[in-house]
Tab-separated table of C-alpha atoms in Angstrom:
chain	number	residue	atom	x	y	z
A	2	GLY	CA	106.652	113.513	76.673
A	3	ALA	CA	103.408	112.789	79.335
A	4	GLY	CA	102.580	109.077	78.839
A	5	VAL	CA	103.938	105.632	79.645
A	6	SER	CA	107.411	104.735	78.838
A	7	GLN	CA	108.369	101.277	78.266
A	8	SER	CA	111.988	100.561	77.676
A	9	PRO	CA	113.306	98.208	76.162
A	10	SER	CA	111.298	98.644	72.871
A	11	ASN	CA	112.645	95.303	71.753
A	12	LYS	CA	114.324	92.685	73.631
A	13	VAL	CA	116.354	89.361	72.416
A	14	THR	CA	117.811	86.981	74.206
A	15	GLU	CA	119.205	83.291	74.948
A	16	LYS	CA	117.144	80.871	77.051
A	17	GLY	CA	118.074	80.593	80.171
A	18	LYS	CA	119.443	84.702	80.658
A	19	ASP	CA	117.269	87.103	83.179
A	20	VAL	CA	116.216	90.202	81.387
A	21	GLU	CA	114.380	93.020	83.253
A	22	LEU	CA	112.113	95.391	81.871
A	23	ARG	CA	111.487	98.553	82.635
A	24	CYS	CA	108.060	101.205	83.032
A	25	ASP	CA	108.187	105.100	83.831
A	26	PRO	CA	103.972	105.781	84.548
A	27	ILE	CA	102.796	108.751	84.415
A	28	SER	CA	103.577	111.353	87.457
A	29	GLY	CA	101.575	111.490	89.857
A	30	HIS	CA	99.518	107.975	89.258
A	31	THR	CA	99.217	105.231	91.815
A	32	ALA	CA	97.782	102.410	89.965
A	33	LEU	CA	100.570	100.363	87.606
A	34	TYR	CA	99.778	97.031	86.251
A	35	TRP	CA	101.854	94.451	84.156
A	36	TYR	CA	99.794	92.462	81.863
A	37	ARG	CA	101.329	90.278	78.807
A	38	GLN	CA	99.963	89.564	75.690
A	39	SER	CA	101.255	86.770	73.232
A	40	LEU	CA	100.466	87.333	69.387
A	41	GLY	CA	96.784	88.036	68.204
A	42	GLN	CA	95.844	86.760	71.836
A	43	GLY	CA	94.527	89.556	75.030
A	44	LEU	CA	95.683	90.557	78.189
A	45	GLU	CA	97.151	88.109	80.512
A	46	PHE	CA	96.873	90.271	83.909
A	47	LEU	CA	100.239	89.597	85.786
A	48	ILE	CA	100.893	91.755	88.780
A	49	TYR	CA	99.025	95.023	89.874
A	50	PHE	CA	100.311	97.917	92.423
A	51	GLN	CA	98.299	100.290	94.267
A	52	GLY	CA	99.858	103.101	96.566
A	53	ASN	CA	101.630	101.174	99.236
A	54	SER	CA	99.376	98.558	99.317
A	55	ALA	CA	100.741	94.942	99.533
A	56	PRO	CA	101.470	94.443	95.180
A	57	ASP	CA	98.480	91.844	93.516
A	58	LYS	CA	100.868	89.225	92.106
A	59	SER	CA	98.145	86.676	91.359
A	60	GLY	CA	98.800	86.699	87.620
A	61	LEU	CA	102.624	85.939	87.512
A	62	PRO	CA	102.589	82.430	85.621
A	63	SER	CA	105.837	81.175	87.910
A	64	ASP	CA	108.662	81.960	90.619
A	65	ARG	CA	110.498	83.385	87.800
A	66	PHE	CA	108.419	86.226	87.509
A	67	SER	CA	108.840	89.399	89.790
A	68	ALA	CA	108.351	93.058	89.796
A	69	GLU	CA	108.876	95.639	91.469
A	70	ARG	CA	107.994	99.568	92.099
A	71	THR	CA	110.634	101.291	94.103
A	72	GLY	CA	109.268	104.840	95.309
A	73	GLY	CA	105.474	104.395	93.585
A	74	SER	CA	107.061	105.223	90.140
A	75	VAL	CA	109.351	103.285	88.229
A	76	SER	CA	108.481	99.482	87.896
A	77	THR	CA	110.620	97.160	86.806
A	78	LEU	CA	109.110	93.326	85.930
A	79	THR	CA	111.909	90.553	86.140
A	80	ILE	CA	112.023	87.294	84.768
A	81	GLN	CA	114.797	84.913	85.299
A	82	ARG	CA	116.425	81.911	83.634
A	83	THR	CA	113.675	82.767	80.521
A	84	GLN	CA	112.048	80.596	78.377
A	85	GLN	CA	110.838	79.938	74.894
A	86	GLU	CA	106.959	80.364	76.066
A	87	ASP	CA	108.015	83.692	77.921
A	88	SER	CA	108.005	85.380	74.350
A	89	ALA	CA	105.306	88.129	74.036
A	90	VAL	CA	104.450	91.450	74.566
A	91	TYR	CA	104.488	92.897	77.902
A	92	LEU	CA	102.441	95.845	78.842
A	93	CYS	CA	102.623	98.113	81.382
A	94	ALA	CA	99.819	100.345	82.273
A	95	SER	CA	99.050	102.987	85.226
A	96	SER	CA	95.885	104.895	86.263
A	97	PRO	CA	94.855	107.554	88.905
A	98	PHE	CA	92.329	104.605	89.811
A	99	PRO	CA	90.706	103.927	91.996
A	100	ARG	CA	89.949	107.643	92.229
A	101	GLY	CA	86.106	107.526	90.033
A	102	THR	CA	86.439	105.744	86.995
A	103	SER	CA	89.986	106.714	85.605
A	104	GLU	CA	91.252	105.043	82.169
A	105	ALA	CA	94.506	103.378	82.425
A	106	PHE	CA	97.189	104.631	79.989
A	107	PHE	CA	99.237	101.888	78.297
A	108	GLY	CA	102.990	101.993	77.112
A	109	GLN	CA	103.761	100.529	73.586
A	110	GLY	CA	104.471	97.433	75.207
A	111	THR	CA	108.117	95.419	75.337
A	112	ARG	CA	108.265	92.641	72.767
A	113	LEU	CA	110.535	89.962	74.223
A	114	THR	CA	111.627	87.556	71.985
A	115	VAL	CA	113.338	83.907	73.893
A	116	VAL	CA	116.133	82.302	71.025
B	14	THR	CA	87.182	82.249	86.024
B	15	GLN	CA	87.863	85.207	84.149
B	16	LEU	CA	85.446	88.020	85.579
B	17	LEU	CA	84.649	89.766	82.384
B	18	GLU	CA	83.968	87.170	79.047
B	19	GLN	CA	83.669	88.418	75.612
B	20	SER	CA	82.925	87.238	72.945
B	21	PRO	CA	83.049	85.979	70.015
B	22	GLN	CA	86.844	85.856	70.652
B	23	PHE	CA	87.379	86.176	67.151
B	24	LEU	CA	85.874	88.048	64.230
B	25	SER	CA	86.542	88.857	60.448
B	26	ILE	CA	84.325	90.799	57.919
B	27	GLN	CA	83.800	92.155	55.098
B	28	GLU	CA	84.095	96.103	54.805
B	29	GLY	CA	80.944	97.768	55.221
B	30	GLU	CA	78.917	95.553	57.520
B	31	ASN	CA	77.629	95.940	60.408
B	32	LEU	CA	78.925	94.011	63.827
B	33	THR	CA	78.178	93.635	67.761
B	34	VAL	CA	80.740	92.038	70.293
B	35	TYR	CA	79.755	91.556	73.553
B	36	CYS	CA	81.328	91.993	77.615
B	37	ASN	CA	79.576	89.943	80.212
B	38	SER	CA	80.262	89.303	83.636
B	39	SER	CA	78.578	87.333	86.493
B	40	SER	CA	79.333	90.330	89.021
B	41	VAL	CA	77.584	93.944	88.893
B	42	PHE	CA	80.630	96.506	87.808
B	43	SER	CA	80.388	100.065	88.706
B	44	SER	CA	81.413	101.440	85.261
B	45	LEU	CA	82.928	99.439	82.080
B	46	GLN	CA	85.296	100.712	80.102
B	47	TRP	CA	85.912	99.751	76.541
B	48	TYR	CA	89.436	100.307	74.971
B	49	ARG	CA	90.969	99.126	71.505
B	50	GLN	CA	94.381	98.108	70.329
B	51	GLU	CA	95.855	98.095	67.227
B	52	PRO	CA	99.064	96.561	65.871
B	53	GLY	CA	102.274	97.245	67.569
B	54	GLU	CA	100.314	99.981	69.611
B	55	GLY	CA	98.984	99.404	73.656
B	56	PRO	CA	95.304	99.976	74.207
B	57	VAL	CA	93.531	103.409	74.189
B	58	LEU	CA	90.183	104.366	75.731
B	59	LEU	CA	87.564	104.385	74.079
B	60	VAL	CA	84.726	105.088	75.970
B	61	THR	CA	83.353	104.708	79.715
B	62	VAL	CA	79.755	103.165	80.644
B	63	VAL	CA	78.583	104.172	84.234
B	64	THR	CA	74.749	103.992	84.550
B	65	GLY	CA	72.621	100.912	83.851
B	66	GLY	CA	71.039	100.767	80.558
B	67	GLU	CA	73.189	103.992	79.479
B	68	VAL	CA	73.871	104.160	75.084
B	69	LYS	CA	76.930	106.101	74.231
B	70	LYS	CA	77.779	106.779	70.732
B	71	LEU	CA	81.056	107.632	69.155
B	72	LYS	CA	80.721	108.242	65.343
B	73	ARG	CA	79.975	104.759	63.999
B	74	LEU	CA	80.381	103.263	67.830
B	75	THR	CA	77.474	102.621	69.851
B	76	PHE	CA	78.195	101.561	73.557
B	77	GLN	CA	75.378	99.849	75.557
B	78	PHE	CA	76.068	99.490	79.482
B	79	GLY	CA	72.988	96.373	80.529
B	80	ASP	CA	70.174	97.766	82.854
B	81	ALA	CA	72.022	95.538	85.682
B	82	ARG	CA	75.245	96.143	84.859
B	83	LYS	CA	76.379	93.322	84.737
B	84	ASP	CA	76.851	93.514	81.010
B	85	SER	CA	77.890	95.715	78.277
B	86	SER	CA	77.722	95.435	74.452
B	87	LEU	CA	79.743	97.471	71.528
B	88	HIS	CA	78.118	97.642	67.699
B	89	ILE	CA	80.082	98.667	64.728
B	90	THR	CA	77.845	100.347	61.541
B	91	ALA	CA	79.603	99.908	58.132
B	92	ALA	CA	82.835	98.870	59.669
B	93	GLN	CA	85.848	100.096	58.034
B	94	THR	CA	89.278	98.619	57.476
B	95	GLY	CA	90.542	101.441	60.110
B	96	ASP	CA	88.232	99.406	62.425
B	97	THR	CA	90.755	96.473	62.620
B	98	GLY	CA	91.572	95.721	66.512
B	99	LEU	CA	91.437	94.547	69.327
B	100	TYR	CA	88.487	95.561	71.050
B	101	LEU	CA	88.776	95.058	75.276
B	102	CYS	CA	86.225	95.798	78.196
B	103	ALA	CA	87.647	96.734	81.254
B	104	GLY	CA	85.836	97.539	84.470
B	105	PRO	CA	86.857	98.229	88.541
B	106	TYR	CA	86.835	94.884	90.819
B	107	SER	CA	87.084	94.345	94.750
B	108	GLY	CA	88.934	91.340	95.054
B	109	GLY	CA	89.091	90.768	98.836
B	110	SER	CA	91.698	94.356	99.867
B	111	ASN	CA	92.589	94.833	96.830
B	112	TYR	CA	90.603	97.208	94.019
B	113	LYS	CA	91.923	97.182	90.705
B	114	LEU	CA	90.496	97.207	87.018
B	115	THR	CA	89.663	94.122	85.568
B	116	PHE	CA	90.064	93.528	81.928
B	117	GLY	CA	88.080	91.040	79.368
B	118	LYS	CA	90.482	88.866	77.060
B	119	GLY	CA	88.980	90.837	74.223
B	120	THR	CA	87.434	90.527	70.531
B	121	LEU	CA	90.007	90.374	67.560
B	122	LEU	CA	88.200	92.323	64.877
B	123	THR	CA	89.338	91.982	61.372
B	124	VAL	CA	87.566	93.876	58.621
B	125	ASN	CA	88.814	92.879	55.247
B	126	PRO	CA	88.781	95.450	52.357
């Protein structure tokens, strides 16, 4: 399909293990965002990639979190030594922004459960 | 400091009631967007407002952009259970050298039958 694709859709991991979450943005979109959402809550900004600029990592909650975007396309969010408080839905969005008033297109998210 | 403040954070109403939710900022935005997120899904764009004072209608939903382009509101008339979801506002923000869409934390609306 032509939308934002995230994988896996669900991930259960043991505390202390590392996890990788993948995001395939819409082709041609230069902007990519990662957000975290706890149950019944709003979006918590994590990281933003825009073209070849240095990513805005200001929302990453700790140094256990990192993300990369290869070739300006696919992005991977890595959480090391997972903790129970990392349990949440991780949403990825892409956008042709900052051209015009372009919208952000979201994937369906990865539900991460740390047990 | 959250650039976009949304209120109320939670709202629970009966079907048929009217409601308004707000998105406020101390900063001027060139445009604001409203998204709705249904359970288990990612947010989806409802509307973009661009001009100060602009009013846009989408069926029973009315969106307004403040004259000073610092705030916006969403009014729903005769709410239905299908309106249940998280409503998010977003706008482009230039922070330093990085220009990005910034989101409010949202209003979680529950419409009860």
